Amino acid sequence: MIPLRVDRVRAALQAVGVAAEIAEFPAGTRTAEDAARALGTTVAQIVKSLIFLADGRAILVLVSGSNRVDLGKLAAATGARTIVKADADAVRSATGFAIGGVPPVGHRRALPAFLDRDLLQYDLVYAAAGTPRAVFSITPEALLRASGAQAVDLREE
Ligand code: 5CA
């Protein structure tokens, strides 16, 4: 059975004209490594959908599975003075999804979004579809449009 959380993601993609194929993997896609293994792709092509609190406000950060976010670069991109990673409760309350399945779209409310420019080099990337078992493929350009993200350099060197 496809859970409601996946339906939320599909509906959000459809609303911006993206017909995504959502795939379910019983073995699990909870982490970028799990997802890469399940899909037979590289960790770099897995999108991590991370929530940070920028001066206390939730923002969405989409980053390649092989990169870490440079908090200084994120502060510069957002103009925030303090950036902290959201804890599990804050992630759920900002997005309506639990860690391990947080998608880049379909959140409870629209979040300011930033996409790591490194993702733009791939033809296709893969993101969580609302559960720790579901992912979808999307072009980086469609992901930018669907999430309303700004593409910036966020990679920790
Ligand atoms: N489904 C996979 C691949 S798409 C996925 O959701 N990956 S993820 O990277 O976007 O989500 C896992 C991320 O959640 C980890 O990279 C980590 O940054 C974050 N995370 C894991 N546990 C916690 C925690 N207890 N508190 C805050 N963040 C956490």
mmCIF file of C-alpha atoms and ligand atoms in Angstrom:
data_model
loop_
_atom_site.group_PDB
_atom_site.id
_atom_site.type_symbol
_atom_site.label_atom_id
_atom_site.label_comp_id
_atom_site.label_asym_id
_atom_site.label_seq_id
_atom_site.Cartn_x
_atom_site.Cartn_y
_atom_site.Cartn_z
ATOM 1 C CA MET A 1 0.000 0.000 0.000
ATOM 2 C CA ILE A 2 1.311 3.454 -0.877
ATOM 3 C CA PRO A 3 1.130 5.624 2.245
ATOM 4 C CA LEU A 4 -0.585 8.998 2.355
ATOM 5 C CA ARG A 5 2.744 10.682 2.887
ATOM 6 C CA VAL A 6 3.820 9.529 -0.563
ATOM 7 C CA ASP A 7 0.576 10.885 -2.013
ATOM 8 C CA ARG A 8 1.417 14.298 -0.577
ATOM 9 C CA VAL A 9 4.707 14.256 -2.436
ATOM 10 C CA ARG A 10 3.156 13.085 -5.688
ATOM 11 C CA ALA A 11 0.477 15.786 -5.457
ATOM 12 C CA ALA A 12 3.059 18.501 -4.799
ATOM 13 C CA LEU A 13 5.066 17.406 -7.845
ATOM 14 C CA GLN A 14 1.974 17.215 -10.030
ATOM 15 C CA ALA A 15 0.976 20.706 -8.937
ATOM 16 C CA VAL A 16 4.113 22.053 -10.609
ATOM 17 C CA GLY A 17 3.833 19.812 -13.645
ATOM 18 C CA VAL A 18 6.407 17.206 -12.669
ATOM 19 C CA ALA A 19 5.319 13.621 -13.362
ATOM 20 C CA ALA A 20 7.662 11.810 -11.012
ATOM 21 C CA GLU A 21 7.996 8.083 -10.800
ATOM 22 C CA ILE A 22 7.974 7.146 -7.146
ATOM 23 C CA ALA A 23 9.610 3.819 -6.343
ATOM 24 C CA GLU A 24 9.267 1.817 -3.129
ATOM 25 C CA PHE A 25 12.124 -0.278 -1.749
ATOM 26 C CA PRO A 26 11.199 -2.659 1.070
ATOM 27 C CA ALA A 27 14.904 -2.887 2.012
ATOM 28 C CA GLY A 28 14.725 0.790 2.939
ATOM 29 C CA THR A 29 16.131 4.110 1.716
ATOM 30 C CA ARG A 30 16.477 5.808 5.107
ATOM 31 C CA THR A 31 19.935 7.234 4.457
ATOM 32 C CA ALA A 32 21.610 8.456 1.278
ATOM 33 C CA GLU A 33 23.808 5.345 1.378
ATOM 34 C CA ASP A 34 20.774 3.048 1.706
ATOM 35 C CA ALA A 35 19.037 4.843 -1.159
ATOM 36 C CA ALA A 36 22.112 4.644 -3.421
ATOM 37 C CA ARG A 37 22.425 0.925 -2.719
ATOM 38 C CA ALA A 38 18.725 0.269 -3.373
ATOM 39 C CA LEU A 39 18.771 2.252 -6.628
ATOM 40 C CA GLY A 40 22.163 1.126 -7.849
ATOM 41 C CA THR A 41 23.353 4.709 -8.197
ATOM 42 C CA THR A 42 25.998 6.867 -6.563
ATOM 43 C CA VAL A 43 25.556 8.512 -3.165
ATOM 44 C CA ALA A 44 26.373 11.805 -4.894
ATOM 45 C CA GLN A 45 23.133 11.577 -6.908
ATOM 46 C CA ILE A 46 20.994 11.126 -3.794
ATOM 47 C CA VAL A 47 19.450 14.362 -2.562
ATOM 48 C CA LYS A 48 19.533 14.906 1.185
ATOM 49 C CA SER A 49 16.535 17.057 2.198
ATOM 50 C CA LEU A 50 17.737 18.702 5.396
ATOM 51 C CA ILE A 51 16.013 21.143 7.707
ATOM 52 C CA PHE A 52 17.981 23.862 9.444
ATOM 53 C CA LEU A 53 16.788 26.646 11.699
ATOM 54 C CA ALA A 54 18.022 30.001 10.429
ATOM 55 C CA ASP A 55 17.564 32.517 13.234
ATOM 56 C CA GLY A 56 14.950 30.062 14.508
ATOM 57 C CA ARG A 57 13.036 29.718 11.225
ATOM 58 C CA ALA A 58 12.931 26.423 9.366
ATOM 59 C CA ILE A 59 14.592 26.320 5.962
ATOM 60 C CA LEU A 60 15.021 23.434 3.535
ATOM 61 C CA VAL A 61 18.496 22.598 2.285
ATOM 62 C CA LEU A 62 18.918 20.176 -0.621
ATOM 63 C CA VAL A 63 22.402 18.787 -0.820
ATOM 64 C CA SER A 64 24.173 15.950 -2.583
ATOM 65 C CA GLY A 65 24.472 12.803 -0.502
ATOM 66 C CA SER A 66 28.237 13.041 -0.817
ATOM 67 C CA ASN A 67 28.462 16.604 0.485
ATOM 68 C CA ARG A 68 28.266 18.205 3.883
ATOM 69 C CA VAL A 69 26.683 21.624 4.299
ATOM 70 C CA ASP A 70 29.063 24.459 5.101
ATOM 71 C CA LEU A 71 27.160 26.376 7.778
ATOM 72 C CA GLY A 72 29.092 29.564 7.030
ATOM 73 C CA LYS A 73 28.026 29.445 3.378
ATOM 74 C CA LEU A 74 24.439 28.713 4.437
ATOM 75 C CA ALA A 75 24.490 31.691 6.818
ATOM 76 C CA ALA A 76 25.749 33.890 3.988
ATOM 77 C CA ALA A 77 23.082 32.589 1.571
ATOM 78 C CA THR A 78 20.245 33.109 4.051
ATOM 79 C CA GLY A 79 21.485 36.250 5.732
ATOM 80 C CA ALA A 80 20.839 34.567 9.094
ATOM 81 C CA ARG A 81 23.076 35.124 12.089
ATOM 82 C CA THR A 82 22.627 31.676 13.570
ATOM 83 C CA ILE A 83 22.126 28.382 11.771
ATOM 84 C CA VAL A 84 21.468 25.142 13.630
ATOM 85 C CA LYS A 85 20.402 21.751 12.397
ATOM 86 C CA ALA A 86 16.762 21.018 13.274
ATOM 87 C CA ASP A 87 16.194 18.146 15.678
ATOM 88 C CA ALA A 88 13.744 15.353 14.921
ATOM 89 C CA ASP A 89 10.777 17.185 16.480
ATOM 90 C CA ALA A 90 11.514 20.424 14.638
ATOM 91 C CA VAL A 91 11.845 18.516 11.360
ATOM 92 C CA ARG A 92 8.474 16.896 11.860
ATOM 93 C CA SER A 93 6.745 20.078 12.892
ATOM 94 C CA ALA A 94 8.154 22.092 9.965
ATOM 95 C CA THR A 95 7.548 19.473 7.279
ATOM 96 C CA GLY A 96 5.009 16.919 8.503
ATOM 97 C CA PHE A 97 7.546 14.162 7.716
ATOM 98 C CA ALA A 98 9.954 12.172 9.850
ATOM 99 C CA ILE A 99 13.732 12.082 9.387
ATOM 100 C CA GLY A 100 14.718 9.444 6.854
ATOM 101 C CA GLY A 101 11.756 10.216 4.603
ATOM 102 C CA VAL A 102 11.737 14.009 4.425
ATOM 103 C CA PRO A 103 10.991 14.961 0.821
ATOM 104 C CA PRO A 104 12.055 18.149 -0.981
ATOM 105 C CA VAL A 105 8.405 19.091 -1.691
ATOM 106 C CA GLY A 106 4.951 18.615 -0.162
ATOM 107 C CA HIS A 107 5.714 20.061 3.240
ATOM 108 C CA ARG A 108 3.096 21.279 5.672
ATOM 109 C CA ARG A 109 3.968 24.831 4.636
ATOM 110 C CA ALA A 110 6.304 26.280 2.040
ATOM 111 C CA LEU A 111 9.819 26.648 3.376
ATOM 112 C CA PRO A 112 12.564 28.904 2.042
ATOM 113 C CA ALA A 113 14.758 26.479 0.105
ATOM 114 C CA PHE A 114 18.382 26.330 -0.997
ATOM 115 C CA LEU A 115 19.903 23.768 -3.348
ATOM 116 C CA ASP A 116 23.567 22.830 -3.382
ATOM 117 C CA ARG A 117 24.886 23.759 -6.839
ATOM 118 C CA ASP A 118 26.801 20.494 -7.041
ATOM 119 C CA LEU A 119 23.516 18.695 -7.767
ATOM 120 C CA LEU A 120 23.154 20.547 -11.079
ATOM 121 C CA GLN A 121 25.874 18.461 -12.753
ATOM 122 C CA TYR A 122 23.719 15.304 -12.847
ATOM 123 C CA ASP A 123 21.115 14.341 -15.461
ATOM 124 C CA LEU A 124 18.928 12.827 -12.745
ATOM 125 C CA VAL A 125 18.962 12.877 -8.968
ATOM 126 C CA TYR A 126 16.923 10.903 -6.444
ATOM 127 C CA ALA A 127 15.078 12.292 -3.445
ATOM 128 C CA ALA A 128 13.000 10.893 -0.599
ATOM 129 C CA ALA A 129 9.285 10.623 -1.335
ATOM 130 C CA GLY A 130 7.940 10.986 2.196
ATOM 131 C CA THR A 131 8.891 7.685 3.824
ATOM 132 C CA PRO A 132 12.141 5.814 4.569
ATOM 133 C CA ARG A 133 11.266 3.407 1.768
ATOM 134 C CA ALA A 134 10.230 5.640 -1.115
ATOM 135 C CA VAL A 135 12.273 7.729 -3.543
ATOM 136 C CA PHE A 136 11.692 9.467 -6.844
ATOM 137 C CA SER A 137 13.926 10.554 -9.678
ATOM 138 C CA ILE A 138 13.907 14.082 -10.990
ATOM 139 C CA THR A 139 16.133 16.360 -13.028
ATOM 140 C CA PRO A 140 17.950 18.924 -10.902
ATOM 141 C CA GLU A 141 16.228 21.684 -12.892
ATOM 142 C CA ALA A 142 12.758 20.306 -12.123
ATOM 143 C CA LEU A 143 13.782 19.864 -8.493
ATOM 144 C CA LEU A 144 14.745 23.529 -8.335
ATOM 145 C CA ARG A 145 11.402 24.554 -9.794
ATOM 146 C CA ALA A 146 9.335 22.143 -7.697
ATOM 147 C CA SER A 147 10.985 23.136 -4.416
ATOM 148 C CA GLY A 148 11.264 26.826 -5.250
ATOM 149 C CA ALA A 149 14.895 26.582 -4.228
ATOM 150 C CA GLN A 150 17.700 28.954 -4.954
ATOM 151 C CA ALA A 151 20.848 27.235 -6.288
ATOM 152 C CA VAL A 152 23.879 28.203 -4.228
ATOM 153 C CA ASP A 153 27.289 26.839 -3.338
ATOM 154 C CA LEU A 154 26.822 25.107 0.011
ATOM 155 C CA ARG A 155 29.458 22.405 -0.107
ATOM 156 C CA GLU A 156 31.862 22.074 2.777
ATOM 157 C CA GLU A 157 35.334 21.835 1.198
HETATM 158 N N1 5CA B 1 15.697 8.846 2.489
HETATM 159 C C1 5CA B 1 17.063 9.303 2.536
HETATM 160 C C2 5CA B 1 17.679 9.449 1.183
HETATM 161 S S1 5CA B 1 16.797 10.448 0.109
HETATM 162 C C3 5CA B 1 17.091 10.556 3.358
HETATM 163 O O1 5CA B 1 16.080 11.058 3.774
HETATM 164 N N2 5CA B 1 18.325 11.057 3.551
HETATM 165 S S2 5CA B 1 18.546 12.432 4.299
HETATM 166 O O2 5CA B 1 19.982 12.635 4.288
HETATM 167 O O3 5CA B 1 17.792 13.488 3.726
HETATM 168 O O4 5CA B 1 18.010 12.236 5.735
HETATM 169 C C4 5CA B 1 18.809 11.761 6.737
HETATM 170 C C5 5CA B 1 19.457 12.972 7.376
HETATM 171 O O5 5CA B 1 18.745 13.291 8.546
HETATM 172 C C6 5CA B 1 20.874 12.723 7.817
HETATM 173 O O6 5CA B 1 21.779 13.091 6.778
HETATM 174 C C7 5CA B 1 21.027 13.642 8.973
HETATM 175 O O7 5CA B 1 21.552 14.881 8.551
HETATM 176 C C8 5CA B 1 19.621 13.876 9.445
HETATM 177 N N3 5CA B 1 19.421 13.281 10.772
HETATM 178 C C9 5CA B 1 19.459 11.983 11.097
HETATM 179 N N4 5CA B 1 19.206 11.820 12.409
HETATM 180 C C10 5CA B 1 18.996 13.053 12.910
HETATM 181 C C11 5CA B 1 18.659 13.560 14.206
HETATM 182 N N5 5CA B 1 18.484 12.759 15.255
HETATM 183 N N6 5CA B 1 18.488 14.884 14.351
HETATM 184 C C12 5CA B 1 18.634 15.715 13.292
HETATM 185 N N7 5CA B 1 18.942 15.298 12.049
HETATM 186 C C13 5CA B 1 19.128 13.987 11.871
#
